[in-house]
Amino acid sequence: MDTAFLAGPRPAAGLDVSRRGFLLGAAAAAGGGLLVGFRRAEAAESGATDAAPVNPLEAYVHVRPDGGVTVLSAHFDMGQGSYHGLATLVVEELGADWTKVDVVGATGNTRAYGNLAWGGTAQGTGGSSTMVSSWRRYRTAGAAARMMLVAAAARAWNVPAAEITVDRGVLRHGADRRAGFGDMAAAAAALPVPAEVPLKAPGDWTQIGNGDLKRFDRAGKTTGRQDFTIDVRLPGMLTAVPVHPPRFGAKVKSFDAAPAKAVKGVVDVVETPRGLAVVADHTWAAMRGREALFVQWDETGAETRGSDEILADYTRRAAGAPDAWARQDGDLDGALAGAAKVVEATYTFPYLAHAAMEPLNAVARRAEDGVIEVWGGLQNTDTYHQAAARTAGVDPSRVRMHMMKSGGGFGRRGSPDSDVIIEAVAAAKALAWRAPVKMQWTREDDMAGGRYRPAYVHHMKAGLDADGNLVAWYDHIVGQSILRDVGFPLPDGAIDQISVEGSSTLPYAVPNLSVGLTTTQVGVPVLWWRSVGSTHTGYATEAFFDEVAEAAGRDPVAFRLSLLAEHPRHAAVLRAVAEMADWGGPVPAGRHRGVALHESFRSVVAQVAEVSVEGGTVRVHRVWCAVDCGVAVNPDVVKAQMEGAIGFGLGAVMGEELTLTGGVVDQTNYDGYTPLRIDAMPQVEVRILPSANAPTGVGEPGVPPLGPAVANAVHRATGKRLRRLPFARELG
Amino acid sequence: MIPLNINGADHQIDADPDMPLLWVLRDLVGLTGTKYGCGIAQCGACTVHLDGEPTRACQTPVGDVGTARITTIEGLTGAAAEAVRAAWIEVDVPQCGYCQSGQIMAAAALLAENRAPTDADIDAALAGNLCRCATYFRIRKAVHLAARTLEG
Ligand code: FES
Ligand code: FES
């Protein structure tokens, strides 16, 4: 990739997603060719001090002299397909040849790469926002590049631009004029950037929405050629493993490095913000050295409670009144008092680990030009950039970040404390930058390293009137605030919307509805985990709704539909899944079905699960899934994300649980913490509802409905309500 | 020095015989297609073939390899391997891709032995290979497709 794009960060200008905010700028790339990016129109017009130069290096598309097209991604790819999605937008408008397209992660330019779904103030990926953020800007970049290539060809051939056609990287005029993108790239770069860039009408799309399109980067993932951070190899590079305290919040009191240094291959033992690091010639030596190391920990202020104690406390507090209200409609108490029937239940959710297949890691070095370089899974791109600069003690303009694809992530690569990034930089700095250092957590470090999906308890009540109408709904959520835990200031009594999202946004029409929150203070570090608040609110609301429907004597689909008049997208998705599964039709002997519906990240997903239960063992045979995610940019990626989310969600509800005893994490590896394996994977059928709306989230929204759909089916099979996760606890 | 035959080439490795083959391949030989996921034979990311047998490289001390021919994802060839790769590409199996070297090594070994595996055969052969992205539904499809290709 052209390092010209890796200039230091510029002041965030607060981009908005609207079209008016942009003017295009283009520049000749250092290596020749055409770059297309944007600059802020208003800034230039108003003469604001952060006005960009006329041709800023804020590029999204690089057309190389050899005809290749490199898309510079503002978003991190942890497997969800964001690189492919952005490439699709560019190829659609540019008319590029897929076989010549590549995508690289871009960093260091907030105004170009700021996440527009977050207001554009920082580059980062999360909340299933890639398409929300970049739907317009990457199409516009592709279209502008195409207009400039066409204009260059029109000049060279002395023909009207309107007569030039573009197809798969080739410009043509009539039968005898023909040029590849590369032939025109340099001339195009010298042309003015079009002020108005029209985009294709949806009816003209050939790439967006094309169900036959496959991921451009899949072949490298079948040959071992796809590199991740763990595969970064630099001349003279050393490998470090971290030494973390056994209890969260403890600190190093003293250590004896001598026995570790006596291990062959160990280079040094250095201090890091969170403990120590054993640095060695290779990973195995570092691991062996760590075994020999002797450390005494100062556990003053460390969290020493076990998860059972924590959850018992939550259960007690859930039975009382909430500290704050997230939503209050009507008169809950009156409605419950006057109800003919009250349903009440408590749902309990454990801590969960992300447990991505590539354990956390990052590589840091000081390059020959003195710039600090970092390689990693840069989900919180700008935050990590700033943290690396602070840790290295240099200005952010002296830091170059290399965004690698990661082997999964599910939220764990987006930790605002920049944990593994600063650990790598600190270790390299402690060695006086004499060698590049790869900081590689082992599976055990990753499992016990904290930043989990928080544990929660929901205490729920519903009231039905004499006719079986749902008149009251109460949901009291108790658990840690992710935002507060990662350092966002949240005053006491304030609602962390992440704790209640999905509960406070219950779509069903209930006249008297209260959602309350009690935020707890626990020393176990927590974080967003694929689908975030909806991981527990989706389960609690949809499993409880099934209890309420049963008490009302109503069919779970019909009862939901009767309360969704205000939410046509929800109703359409639910109807679609009912039709796919032939809900109400015959079910094979011994099989039982459950349904659930949930909106997260602006997408609505409904699922029907078909299960059998034998001797306490739940087997999920089939899952039908309907999704409304706006325009499906890559329908096959949407399907893959739904399939994967179903497997991910199923593993969690069946057997995943991160527990602590006396403050020490009990699970150390995939033997104790058990994601789904292939023998438990159901057959999956996905239907994407047609939509003309802008794209919404895809990576996460498939997770929340799976658990309650399965739980509701298990209830039909066994009469048992699964109110404590994972199921292994209740059924084992 | 420990002599090893990796992907048909002879190597002399300067390592402690206890060092797992996984780290020899990745850190000493520079073949990084074989992945580390757990180190305790629980995830299958490190699967290589020793004389054609799928083996967990993380639990194989390099001193125990002896004269066995080591095949990694980079050197995996033959009809079954080609059919598996083509099927993986056709079905678009990988998400993050991190587990896929191991999945493909395991699937190729299965098809070398069993030309018409059932779903249950596939589940049994691949149950040791975790995929946290849960691409399992497509893995099953792709193994069946590869089997059909091999039948011709
Ligand atoms: S790394 Fe060898 S089985 Fe997981
Ligand atoms: S594709 Fe990500 S772990 Fe399998």
PDB file of N, CA and C in Angstrom, chain A residues 654-685:
ATOM      1  N   MET A 654     -26.276 -22.802  24.847  1.00  0.00           N
ATOM      2  CA  MET A 654     -26.153 -24.217  25.206  1.00  0.00           C
ATOM      3  C   MET A 654     -25.132 -24.424  26.322  1.00  0.00           C
ATOM      4  N   GLY A 655     -23.946 -23.834  26.187  1.00  0.00           N
ATOM      5  CA  GLY A 655     -22.920 -24.225  27.146  1.00  0.00           C
ATOM      6  C   GLY A 655     -21.893 -23.192  27.561  1.00  0.00           C
ATOM      7  N   GLU A 656     -21.976 -21.967  27.023  1.00  0.00           N
ATOM      8  CA  GLU A 656     -20.911 -21.020  27.366  1.00  0.00           C
ATOM      9  C   GLU A 656     -21.215 -20.296  28.674  1.00  0.00           C
ATOM     10  N   GLU A 657     -20.201 -20.198  29.492  1.00  0.00           N
ATOM     11  CA  GLU A 657     -20.324 -19.534  30.786  1.00  0.00           C
ATOM     12  C   GLU A 657     -18.913 -19.283  31.303  1.00  0.00           C
ATOM     13  N   LEU A 658     -18.655 -18.038  31.637  1.00  0.00           N
ATOM     14  CA  LEU A 658     -17.363 -17.670  32.196  1.00  0.00           C
ATOM     15  C   LEU A 658     -17.611 -17.460  33.681  1.00  0.00           C
ATOM     16  N   THR A 659     -17.019 -18.277  34.510  1.00  0.00           N
ATOM     17  CA  THR A 659     -17.255 -18.146  35.950  1.00  0.00           C
ATOM     18  C   THR A 659     -15.961 -17.776  36.664  1.00  0.00           C
ATOM     19  N   LEU A 660     -16.124 -17.219  37.865  1.00  0.00           N
ATOM     20  CA  LEU A 660     -14.964 -16.889  38.695  1.00  0.00           C
ATOM     21  C   LEU A 660     -15.176 -17.496  40.069  1.00  0.00           C
ATOM     22  N   THR A 661     -14.090 -17.948  40.652  1.00  0.00           N
ATOM     23  CA  THR A 661     -14.113 -18.411  42.033  1.00  0.00           C
ATOM     24  C   THR A 661     -13.106 -17.568  42.805  1.00  0.00           C
ATOM     25  N   GLY A 662     -13.595 -16.861  43.802  1.00  0.00           N
ATOM     26  CA  GLY A 662     -12.700 -15.999  44.572  1.00  0.00           C
ATOM     27  C   GLY A 662     -11.987 -14.981  43.705  1.00  0.00           C
ATOM     28  N   GLY A 663     -12.642 -14.549  42.650  1.00  0.00           N
ATOM     29  CA  GLY A 663     -12.054 -13.540  41.785  1.00  0.00           C
ATOM     30  C   GLY A 663     -11.164 -14.097  40.688  1.00  0.00           C
ATOM     31  N   VAL A 664     -10.951 -15.411  40.683  1.00  0.00           N
ATOM     32  CA  VAL A 664     -10.085 -16.020  39.660  1.00  0.00           C
ATOM     33  C   VAL A 664     -10.965 -16.719  38.619  1.00  0.00           C
ATOM     34  N   VAL A 665     -10.698 -16.457  37.353  1.00  0.00           N
ATOM     35  CA  VAL A 665     -11.486 -17.064  36.279  1.00  0.00           C
ATOM     36  C   VAL A 665     -11.262 -18.579  36.266  1.00  0.00           C
ATOM     37  N   ASP A 666     -12.357 -19.326  36.206  1.00  0.00           N
ATOM     38  CA  ASP A 666     -12.260 -20.788  36.268  1.00  0.00           C
ATOM     39  C   ASP A 666     -11.880 -21.428  34.940  1.00  0.00           C
ATOM     40  N   GLN A 667     -12.361 -20.860  33.839  1.00  0.00           N
ATOM     41  CA  GLN A 667     -12.115 -21.488  32.538  1.00  0.00           C
ATOM     42  C   GLN A 667     -10.777 -20.991  31.995  1.00  0.00           C
ATOM     43  N   THR A 668      -9.999 -21.891  31.452  1.00  0.00           N
ATOM     44  CA  THR A 668      -8.693 -21.482  30.955  1.00  0.00           C
ATOM     45  C   THR A 668      -8.564 -21.665  29.450  1.00  0.00           C
ATOM     46  N   ASN A 669      -9.421 -22.480  28.871  1.00  0.00           N
ATOM     47  CA  ASN A 669      -9.213 -22.819  27.468  1.00  0.00           C
ATOM     48  C   ASN A 669     -10.526 -23.350  26.902  1.00  0.00           C
ATOM     49  N   TYR A 670     -10.494 -23.858  25.671  1.00  0.00           N
ATOM     50  CA  TYR A 670     -11.704 -24.354  25.010  1.00  0.00           C
ATOM     51  C   TYR A 670     -12.198 -25.680  25.585  1.00  0.00           C
ATOM     52  N   ASP A 671     -11.491 -26.223  26.582  1.00  0.00           N
ATOM     53  CA  ASP A 671     -12.061 -27.406  27.234  1.00  0.00           C
ATOM     54  C   ASP A 671     -13.113 -26.988  28.260  1.00  0.00           C
ATOM     55  N   GLY A 672     -12.832 -25.895  28.986  1.00  0.00           N
ATOM     56  CA  GLY A 672     -13.789 -25.429  29.989  1.00  0.00           C
ATOM     57  C   GLY A 672     -14.812 -24.462  29.422  1.00  0.00           C
ATOM     58  N   TYR A 673     -14.408 -23.703  28.436  1.00  0.00           N
ATOM     59  CA  TYR A 673     -15.304 -22.742  27.792  1.00  0.00           C
ATOM     60  C   TYR A 673     -15.584 -23.283  26.398  1.00  0.00           C
ATOM     61  N   THR A 674     -16.857 -23.549  26.100  1.00  0.00           N
ATOM     62  CA  THR A 674     -17.152 -24.446  24.984  1.00  0.00           C
ATOM     63  C   THR A 674     -18.039 -23.833  23.904  1.00  0.00           C
ATOM     64  N   PRO A 675     -17.427 -23.154  22.932  1.00  0.00           N
ATOM     65  CA  PRO A 675     -18.221 -22.700  21.786  1.00  0.00           C
ATOM     66  C   PRO A 675     -18.804 -23.894  21.025  1.00  0.00           C
ATOM     67  N   LEU A 676     -19.775 -23.581  20.168  1.00  0.00           N
ATOM     68  CA  LEU A 676     -20.433 -24.633  19.391  1.00  0.00           C
ATOM     69  C   LEU A 676     -19.440 -25.383  18.513  1.00  0.00           C
ATOM     70  N   ARG A 677     -19.657 -26.668  18.381  1.00  0.00           N
ATOM     71  CA  ARG A 677     -18.896 -27.478  17.422  1.00  0.00           C
ATOM     72  C   ARG A 677     -19.820 -27.923  16.294  1.00  0.00           C
ATOM     73  N   ILE A 678     -19.226 -28.461  15.239  1.00  0.00           N
ATOM     74  CA  ILE A 678     -20.006 -28.745  14.022  1.00  0.00           C
ATOM     75  C   ILE A 678     -21.140 -29.735  14.279  1.00  0.00           C
ATOM     76  N   ASP A 679     -20.921 -30.671  15.226  1.00  0.00           N
ATOM     77  CA  ASP A 679     -21.950 -31.697  15.428  1.00  0.00           C
ATOM     78  C   ASP A 679     -23.216 -31.147  16.083  1.00  0.00           C
ATOM     79  N   ALA A 680     -23.188 -29.895  16.536  1.00  0.00           N
ATOM     80  CA  ALA A 680     -24.397 -29.297  17.112  1.00  0.00           C
ATOM     81  C   ALA A 680     -24.988 -28.221  16.202  1.00  0.00           C
ATOM     82  N   MET A 681     -24.409 -28.071  15.002  1.00  0.00           N
ATOM     83  CA  MET A 681     -24.861 -26.999  14.110  1.00  0.00           C
ATOM     84  C   MET A 681     -26.124 -27.413  13.367  1.00  0.00           C
ATOM     85  N   PRO A 682     -27.195 -26.620  13.486  1.00  0.00           N
ATOM     86  CA  PRO A 682     -28.426 -26.943  12.769  1.00  0.00           C
ATOM     87  C   PRO A 682     -28.337 -26.612  11.288  1.00  0.00           C
ATOM     88  N   GLN A 683     -29.316 -27.107  10.565  1.00  0.00           N
ATOM     89  CA  GLN A 683     -29.534 -26.643   9.188  1.00  0.00           C
ATOM     90  C   GLN A 683     -30.142 -25.258   9.275  1.00  0.00           C
ATOM     91  N   VAL A 684     -29.723 -24.385   8.396  1.00  0.00           N
ATOM     92  CA  VAL A 684     -30.208 -23.004   8.469  1.00  0.00           C
ATOM     93  C   VAL A 684     -30.770 -22.573   7.124  1.00  0.00           C
ATOM     94  N   GLU A 685     -31.900 -21.896   7.175  1.00  0.00           N
ATOM     95  CA  GLU A 685     -32.482 -21.326   5.961  1.00  0.00           C
ATOM     96  C   GLU A 685     -32.717 -19.838   6.223  1.00  0.00           C
TER      97      GLU A 685
END
